[in-house]
Tab-separated table of C-alpha atoms in Angstrom:
chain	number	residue	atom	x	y	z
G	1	UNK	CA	-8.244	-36.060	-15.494
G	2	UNK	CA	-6.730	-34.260	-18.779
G	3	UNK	CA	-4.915	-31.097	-18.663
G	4	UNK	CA	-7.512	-29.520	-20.670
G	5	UNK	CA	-10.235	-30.664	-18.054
G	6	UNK	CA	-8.625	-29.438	-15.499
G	7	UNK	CA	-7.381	-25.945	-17.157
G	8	UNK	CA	-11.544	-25.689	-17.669
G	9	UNK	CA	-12.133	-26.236	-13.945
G	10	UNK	CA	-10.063	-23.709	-12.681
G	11	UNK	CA	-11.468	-21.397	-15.393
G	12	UNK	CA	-14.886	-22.222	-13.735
G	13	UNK	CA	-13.614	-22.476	-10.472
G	14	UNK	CA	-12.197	-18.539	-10.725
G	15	UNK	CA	-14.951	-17.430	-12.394
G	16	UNK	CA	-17.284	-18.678	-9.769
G	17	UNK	CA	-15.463	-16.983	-6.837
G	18	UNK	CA	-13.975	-13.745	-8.130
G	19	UNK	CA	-17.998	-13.237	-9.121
G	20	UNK	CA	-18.547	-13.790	-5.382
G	21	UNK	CA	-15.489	-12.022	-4.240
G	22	UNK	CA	-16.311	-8.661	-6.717
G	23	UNK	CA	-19.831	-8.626	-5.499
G	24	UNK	CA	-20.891	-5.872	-3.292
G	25	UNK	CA	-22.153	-8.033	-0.260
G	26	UNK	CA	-18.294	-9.465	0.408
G	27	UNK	CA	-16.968	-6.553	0.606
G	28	UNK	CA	-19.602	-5.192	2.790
G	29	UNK	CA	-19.238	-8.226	5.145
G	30	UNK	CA	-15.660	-8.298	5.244
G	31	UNK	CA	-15.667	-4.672	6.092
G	32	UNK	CA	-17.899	-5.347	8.912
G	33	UNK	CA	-16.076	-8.167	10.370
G	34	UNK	CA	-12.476	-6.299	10.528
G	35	UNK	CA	-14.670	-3.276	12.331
G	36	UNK	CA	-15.780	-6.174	14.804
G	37	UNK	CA	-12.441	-7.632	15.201
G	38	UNK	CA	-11.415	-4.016	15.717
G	39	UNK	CA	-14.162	-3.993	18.261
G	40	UNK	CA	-12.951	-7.211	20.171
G	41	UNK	CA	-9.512	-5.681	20.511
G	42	UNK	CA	-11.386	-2.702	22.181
G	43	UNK	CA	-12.743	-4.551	24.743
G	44	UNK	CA	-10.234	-6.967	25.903
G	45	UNK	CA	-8.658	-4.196	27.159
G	46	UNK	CA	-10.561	-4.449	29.931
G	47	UNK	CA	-9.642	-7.067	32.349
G	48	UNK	CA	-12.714	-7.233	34.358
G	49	UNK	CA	-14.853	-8.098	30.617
G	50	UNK	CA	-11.875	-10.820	29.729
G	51	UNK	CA	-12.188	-12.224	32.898
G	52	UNK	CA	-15.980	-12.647	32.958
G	53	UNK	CA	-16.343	-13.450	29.224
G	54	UNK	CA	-13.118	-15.006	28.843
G	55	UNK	CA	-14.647	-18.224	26.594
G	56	UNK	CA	-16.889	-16.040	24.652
G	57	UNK	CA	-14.116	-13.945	23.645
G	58	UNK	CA	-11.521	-16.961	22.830
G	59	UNK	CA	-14.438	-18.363	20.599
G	60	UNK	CA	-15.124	-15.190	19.023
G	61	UNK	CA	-11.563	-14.486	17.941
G	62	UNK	CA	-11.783	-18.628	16.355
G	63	UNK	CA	-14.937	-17.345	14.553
G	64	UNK	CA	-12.919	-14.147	13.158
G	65	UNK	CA	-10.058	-16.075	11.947
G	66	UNK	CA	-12.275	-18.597	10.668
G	67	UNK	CA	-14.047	-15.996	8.282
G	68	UNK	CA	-10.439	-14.083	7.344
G	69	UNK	CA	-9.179	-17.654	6.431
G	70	UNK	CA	-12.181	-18.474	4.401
G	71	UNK	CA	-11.763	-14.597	2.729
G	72	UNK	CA	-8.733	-15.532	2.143
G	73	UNK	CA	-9.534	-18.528	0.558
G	74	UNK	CA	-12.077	-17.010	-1.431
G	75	UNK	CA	-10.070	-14.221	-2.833
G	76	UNK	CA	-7.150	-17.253	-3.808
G	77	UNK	CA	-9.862	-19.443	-5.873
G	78	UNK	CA	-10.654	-15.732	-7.598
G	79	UNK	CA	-7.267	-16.438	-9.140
G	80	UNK	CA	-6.991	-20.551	-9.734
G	81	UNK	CA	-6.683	-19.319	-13.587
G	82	UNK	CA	-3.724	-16.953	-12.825
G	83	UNK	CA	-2.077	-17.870	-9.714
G	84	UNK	CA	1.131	-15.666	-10.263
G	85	UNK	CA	-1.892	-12.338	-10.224
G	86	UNK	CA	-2.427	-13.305	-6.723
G	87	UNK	CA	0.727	-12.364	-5.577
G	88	UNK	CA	0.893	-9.553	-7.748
G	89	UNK	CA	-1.124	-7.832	-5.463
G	90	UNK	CA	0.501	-6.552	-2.172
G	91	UNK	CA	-2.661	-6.174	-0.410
G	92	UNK	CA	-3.188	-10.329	-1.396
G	93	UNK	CA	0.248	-10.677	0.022
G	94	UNK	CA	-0.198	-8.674	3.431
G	95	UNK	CA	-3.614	-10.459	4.047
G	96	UNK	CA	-2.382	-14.071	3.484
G	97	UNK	CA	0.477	-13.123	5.826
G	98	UNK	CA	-1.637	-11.702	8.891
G	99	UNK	CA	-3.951	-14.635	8.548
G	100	UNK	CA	-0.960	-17.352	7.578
G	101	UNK	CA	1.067	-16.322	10.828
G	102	UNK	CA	-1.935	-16.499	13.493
G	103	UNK	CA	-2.020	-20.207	12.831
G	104	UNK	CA	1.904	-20.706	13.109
G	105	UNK	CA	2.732	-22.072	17.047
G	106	UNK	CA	5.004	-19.444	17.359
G	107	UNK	CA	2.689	-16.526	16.899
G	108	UNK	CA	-0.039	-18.491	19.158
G	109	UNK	CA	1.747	-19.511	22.134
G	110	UNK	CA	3.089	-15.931	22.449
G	111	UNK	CA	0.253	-13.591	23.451
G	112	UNK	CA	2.085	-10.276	22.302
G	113	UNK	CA	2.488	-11.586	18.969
G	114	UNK	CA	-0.999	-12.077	18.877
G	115	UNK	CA	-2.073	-9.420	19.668
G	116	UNK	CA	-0.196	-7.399	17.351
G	117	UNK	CA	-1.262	-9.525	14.579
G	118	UNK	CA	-4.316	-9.336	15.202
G	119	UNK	CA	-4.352	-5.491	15.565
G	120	UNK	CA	-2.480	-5.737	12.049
G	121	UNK	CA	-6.216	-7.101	10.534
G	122	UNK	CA	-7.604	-3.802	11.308
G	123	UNK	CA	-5.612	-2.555	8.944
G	124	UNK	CA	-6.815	-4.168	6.673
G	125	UNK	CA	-9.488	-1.959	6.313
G	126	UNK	CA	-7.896	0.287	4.357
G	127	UNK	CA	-8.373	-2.137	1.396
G	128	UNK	CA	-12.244	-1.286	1.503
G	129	UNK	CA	-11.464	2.394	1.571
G	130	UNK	CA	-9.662	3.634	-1.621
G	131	UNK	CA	-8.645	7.091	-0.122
G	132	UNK	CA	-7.398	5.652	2.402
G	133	UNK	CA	-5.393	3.243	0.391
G	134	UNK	CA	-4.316	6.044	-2.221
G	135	UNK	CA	-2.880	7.619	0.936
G	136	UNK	CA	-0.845	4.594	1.997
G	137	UNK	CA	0.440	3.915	-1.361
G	138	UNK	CA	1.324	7.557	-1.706
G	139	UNK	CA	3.286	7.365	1.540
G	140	UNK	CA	5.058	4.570	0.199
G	141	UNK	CA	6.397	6.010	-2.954
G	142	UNK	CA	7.553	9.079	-1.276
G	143	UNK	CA	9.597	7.302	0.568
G	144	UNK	CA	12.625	7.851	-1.654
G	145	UNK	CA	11.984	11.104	-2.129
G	146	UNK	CA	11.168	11.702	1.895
G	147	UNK	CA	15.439	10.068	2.662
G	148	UNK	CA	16.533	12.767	-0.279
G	149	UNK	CA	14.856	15.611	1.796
G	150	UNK	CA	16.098	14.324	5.184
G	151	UNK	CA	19.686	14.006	3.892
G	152	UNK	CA	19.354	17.537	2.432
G	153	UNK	CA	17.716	19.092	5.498
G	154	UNK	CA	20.440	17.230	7.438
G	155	UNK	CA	23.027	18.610	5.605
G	156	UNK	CA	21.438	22.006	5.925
G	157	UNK	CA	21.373	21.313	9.638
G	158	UNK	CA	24.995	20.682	9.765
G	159	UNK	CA	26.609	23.577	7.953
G	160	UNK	CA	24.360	26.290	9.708
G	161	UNK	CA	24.899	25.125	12.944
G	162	UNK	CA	28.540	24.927	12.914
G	163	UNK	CA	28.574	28.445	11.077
G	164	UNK	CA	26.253	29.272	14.350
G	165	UNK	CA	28.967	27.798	16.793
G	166	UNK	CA	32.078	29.252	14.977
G	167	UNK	CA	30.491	33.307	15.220
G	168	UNK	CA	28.026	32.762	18.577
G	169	UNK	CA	29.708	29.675	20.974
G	170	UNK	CA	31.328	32.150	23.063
G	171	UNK	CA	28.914	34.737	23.388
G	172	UNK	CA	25.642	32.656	23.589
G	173	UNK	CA	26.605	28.712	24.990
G	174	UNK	CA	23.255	28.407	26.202
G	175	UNK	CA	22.108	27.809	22.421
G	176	UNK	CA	25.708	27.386	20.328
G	177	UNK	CA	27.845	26.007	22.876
G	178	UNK	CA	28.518	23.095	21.161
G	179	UNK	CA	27.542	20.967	17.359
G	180	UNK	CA	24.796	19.362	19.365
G	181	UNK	CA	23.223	22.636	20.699
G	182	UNK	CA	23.203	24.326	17.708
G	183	UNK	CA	21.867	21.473	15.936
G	184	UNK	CA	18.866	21.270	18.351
G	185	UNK	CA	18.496	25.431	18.117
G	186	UNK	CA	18.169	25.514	14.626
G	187	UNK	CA	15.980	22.572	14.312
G	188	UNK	CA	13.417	23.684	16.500
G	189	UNK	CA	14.094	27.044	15.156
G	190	UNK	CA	13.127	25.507	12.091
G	191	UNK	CA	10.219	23.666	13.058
G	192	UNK	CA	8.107	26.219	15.123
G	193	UNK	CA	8.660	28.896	12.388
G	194	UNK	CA	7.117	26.340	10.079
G	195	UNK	CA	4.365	25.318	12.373
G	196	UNK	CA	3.339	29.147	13.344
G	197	UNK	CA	4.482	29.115	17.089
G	198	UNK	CA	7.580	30.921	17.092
G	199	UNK	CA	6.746	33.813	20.486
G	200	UNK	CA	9.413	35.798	22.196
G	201	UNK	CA	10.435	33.221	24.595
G	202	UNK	CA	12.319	30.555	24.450
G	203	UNK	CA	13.806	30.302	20.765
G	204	UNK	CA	12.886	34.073	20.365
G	205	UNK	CA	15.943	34.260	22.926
G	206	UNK	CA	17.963	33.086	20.623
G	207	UNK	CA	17.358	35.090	18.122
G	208	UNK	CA	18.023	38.087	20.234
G	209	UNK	CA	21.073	36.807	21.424
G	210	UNK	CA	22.270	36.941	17.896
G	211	UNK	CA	21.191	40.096	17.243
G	212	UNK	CA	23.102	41.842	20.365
G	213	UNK	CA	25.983	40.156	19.706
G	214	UNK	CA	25.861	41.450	15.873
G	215	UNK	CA	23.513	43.256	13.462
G	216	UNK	CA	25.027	41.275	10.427
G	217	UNK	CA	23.221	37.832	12.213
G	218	UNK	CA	20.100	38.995	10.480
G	219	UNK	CA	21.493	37.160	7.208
G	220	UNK	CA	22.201	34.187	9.351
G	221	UNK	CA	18.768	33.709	10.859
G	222	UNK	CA	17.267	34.635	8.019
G	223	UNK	CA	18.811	32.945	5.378
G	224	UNK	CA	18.565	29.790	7.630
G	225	UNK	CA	14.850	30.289	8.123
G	226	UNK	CA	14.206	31.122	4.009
G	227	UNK	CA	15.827	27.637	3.089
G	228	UNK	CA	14.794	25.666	6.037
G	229	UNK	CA	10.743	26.894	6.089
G	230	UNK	CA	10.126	27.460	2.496
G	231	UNK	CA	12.577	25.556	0.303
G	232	UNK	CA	12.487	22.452	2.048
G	233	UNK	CA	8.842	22.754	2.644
G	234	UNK	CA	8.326	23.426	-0.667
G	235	UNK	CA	10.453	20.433	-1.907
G	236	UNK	CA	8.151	17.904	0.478
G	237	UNK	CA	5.280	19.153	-0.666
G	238	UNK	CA	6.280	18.234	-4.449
G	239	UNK	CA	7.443	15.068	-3.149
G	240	UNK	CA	4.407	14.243	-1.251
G	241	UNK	CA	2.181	15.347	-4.286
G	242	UNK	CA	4.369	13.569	-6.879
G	243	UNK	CA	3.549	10.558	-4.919
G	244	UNK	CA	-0.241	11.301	-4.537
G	245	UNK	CA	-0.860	11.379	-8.457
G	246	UNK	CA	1.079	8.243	-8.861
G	247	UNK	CA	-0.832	6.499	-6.285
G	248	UNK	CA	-4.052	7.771	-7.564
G	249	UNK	CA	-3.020	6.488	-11.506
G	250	UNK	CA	-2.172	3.359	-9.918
G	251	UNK	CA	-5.567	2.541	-8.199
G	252	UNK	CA	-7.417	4.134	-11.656
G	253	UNK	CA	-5.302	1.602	-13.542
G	254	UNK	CA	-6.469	-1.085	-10.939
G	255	UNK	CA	-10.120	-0.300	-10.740
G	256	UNK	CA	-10.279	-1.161	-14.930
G	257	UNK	CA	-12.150	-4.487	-16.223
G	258	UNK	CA	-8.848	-6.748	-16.762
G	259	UNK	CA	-9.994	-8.084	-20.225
G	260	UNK	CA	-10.569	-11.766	-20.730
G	261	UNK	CA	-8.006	-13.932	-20.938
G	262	UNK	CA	-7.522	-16.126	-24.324
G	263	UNK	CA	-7.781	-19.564	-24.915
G	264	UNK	CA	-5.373	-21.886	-24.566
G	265	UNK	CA	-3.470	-22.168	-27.702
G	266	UNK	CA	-3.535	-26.151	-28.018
G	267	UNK	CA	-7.702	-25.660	-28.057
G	268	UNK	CA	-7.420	-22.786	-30.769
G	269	UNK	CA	-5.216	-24.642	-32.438
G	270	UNK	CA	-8.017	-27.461	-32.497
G	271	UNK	CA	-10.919	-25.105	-33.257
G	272	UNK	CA	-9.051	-23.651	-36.232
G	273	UNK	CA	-8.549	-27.595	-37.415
G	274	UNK	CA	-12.049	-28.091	-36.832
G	275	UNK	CA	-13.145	-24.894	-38.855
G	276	UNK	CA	-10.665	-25.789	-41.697
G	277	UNK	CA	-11.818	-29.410	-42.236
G	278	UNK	CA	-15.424	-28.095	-42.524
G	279	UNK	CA	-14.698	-25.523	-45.058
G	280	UNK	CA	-12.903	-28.200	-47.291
G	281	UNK	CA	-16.110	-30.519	-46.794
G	282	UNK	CA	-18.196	-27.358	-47.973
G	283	UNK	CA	-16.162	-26.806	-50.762
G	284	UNK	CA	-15.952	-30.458	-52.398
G	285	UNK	CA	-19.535	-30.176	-51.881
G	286	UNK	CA	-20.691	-26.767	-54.323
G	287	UNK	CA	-17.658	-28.471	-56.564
G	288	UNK	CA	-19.369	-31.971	-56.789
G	289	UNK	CA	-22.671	-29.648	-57.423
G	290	UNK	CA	-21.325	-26.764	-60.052
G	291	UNK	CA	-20.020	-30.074	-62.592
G	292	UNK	CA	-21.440	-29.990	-65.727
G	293	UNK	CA	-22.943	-33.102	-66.893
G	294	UNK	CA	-21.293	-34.487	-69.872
G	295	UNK	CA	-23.661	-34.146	-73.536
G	296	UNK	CA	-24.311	-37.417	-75.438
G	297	UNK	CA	-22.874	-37.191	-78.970
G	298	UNK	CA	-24.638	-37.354	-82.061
């Protein structure tokens, strides 16, 4: 078989299956299957059901890997044109990966690993759903941005807590008697002022403490609270967002028609042969017909 044969069956091949894998019953079918996997898991939880329908359930999980391998497959021949756009796709990636490892002897002699792969296909539901997926990817890219504000609240963490233990370790111990203390005040300080639960109890004690031991602790707690609630807040919320319209532009830019692909240049380079040697035919022929005949002399 030629290398331009073959270049036309895979051409034919993808076409045949990403028509099959962009059509609305695959998607539907494949949705329902990980919900039904997802629904196996459920039960088997339940060792009175495994133990009754042990052999219905072993064949059930063969049927589901069957039809994830076959997916798989599927989505693979899609791609026989381009196989490097395959892999350009980290959702192709993660699903070749759950479904590669379950038939590794590793993964299927050990029953934990198993199970967690197979809980991993449920996951892959989120390809069906793109919110869902616009979510994940925007949790991904904020991850940069996410270490930033944890080294930055850290730091703020730090340097108010040993102010705290330098002016309040001897008067209040209970809360600033040592780095670790005042670390842990302040952060749940923190925290339960941001999450609206702040009462006159427990950290409210603290507070107090401050306060009868000097007036001028106001700037403390509130400076503390201003740059811990608000500013850092504020600064994960750009993050988070930043990441959101990102993710979003990312799955618009995926969703587009990818345009077709051109021929290969050895058969353009043959049609534009082709087109050239019929042109000169055409021309020798209106040349051969515009001659003028010769006139006999006289």
């Amino acid at each position: 078989m030629s290398e331009r044969t073959a270049a036309r069956l895979r051409r034919r091949l993808a076409a045949h299956s990403r028509r099959v894998v962009d059509s609305g019953a695959f998607t539907t079918t494949v949705f329902c299957l990980i919900t039904a996997n997802a629904a196996l898991l459920g039960v088997e939880t339940y060792t009175g059901v495994v133990h009754e329908w042990h052999a219905a359930l072993k064949a059930a999980e063969h049927l589901f890997l069957a039809a994830f391998t076959a997916e798989i497959l599927l989505r693979a021949a899609a791609h026989a044109d381009r196989p490097g756009d395959f892999f350009r796709d980290p959702w192709n990636v993660f699903d070749l990966l759950v479904v590669t490892v379950a038939f590794v002897p590793f993964a299927r002699e050990n029953a934990t690993v198993l199970r967690l792969l197979r809980l991993a296909r449920v996951l892959r539901a989120a390809r069906f759903l793109p919110q869902l997926r616009i979510v994940i990817v925007a949790v991904g890219k904020s991850l940069p941005g996410t270490l930033s504000f944890l080294l930055v609240g850290a730091l703020l963490l730090y340097v108010y807590a040993m102010v705290g233990w330098v002016f309040f370790a001897d008067d209040d111990p209970e809360h600033y008697g040592s780095l670790g203390r005042a670390v842990l005040t302040l952060f749940l300080l923190m925290t339960l002022d941001l999450f609206l639960l702040m009462t006159l109890d427990g950290l409210g004690d603290a507070v107090r403490a401050g306060l009868e031991i000097s007036r001028w602790s106001i700037l403390y707690f509130a400076s503390f609270v201003l740059l811990g609630s608000f500013v850092l807040v504020n600064l994960l919320i750009g993050v988070v967002i930043n990441s959101l319209q990102e993710a979003s532009a990312l799955e618009a830019g995926q969703d587009r028609p990818v345009p077709a692909q051109p021929p290969p240049a050895e058969e353009s380079i043959l049609a534009l042969r082709a087109r050239i040697a019929d042109a000169r035919r055409t021309l020798d022929d209106l040349e051969a017909g515009l001659e003028p005949s010769v006139p006999p002399r006289r």
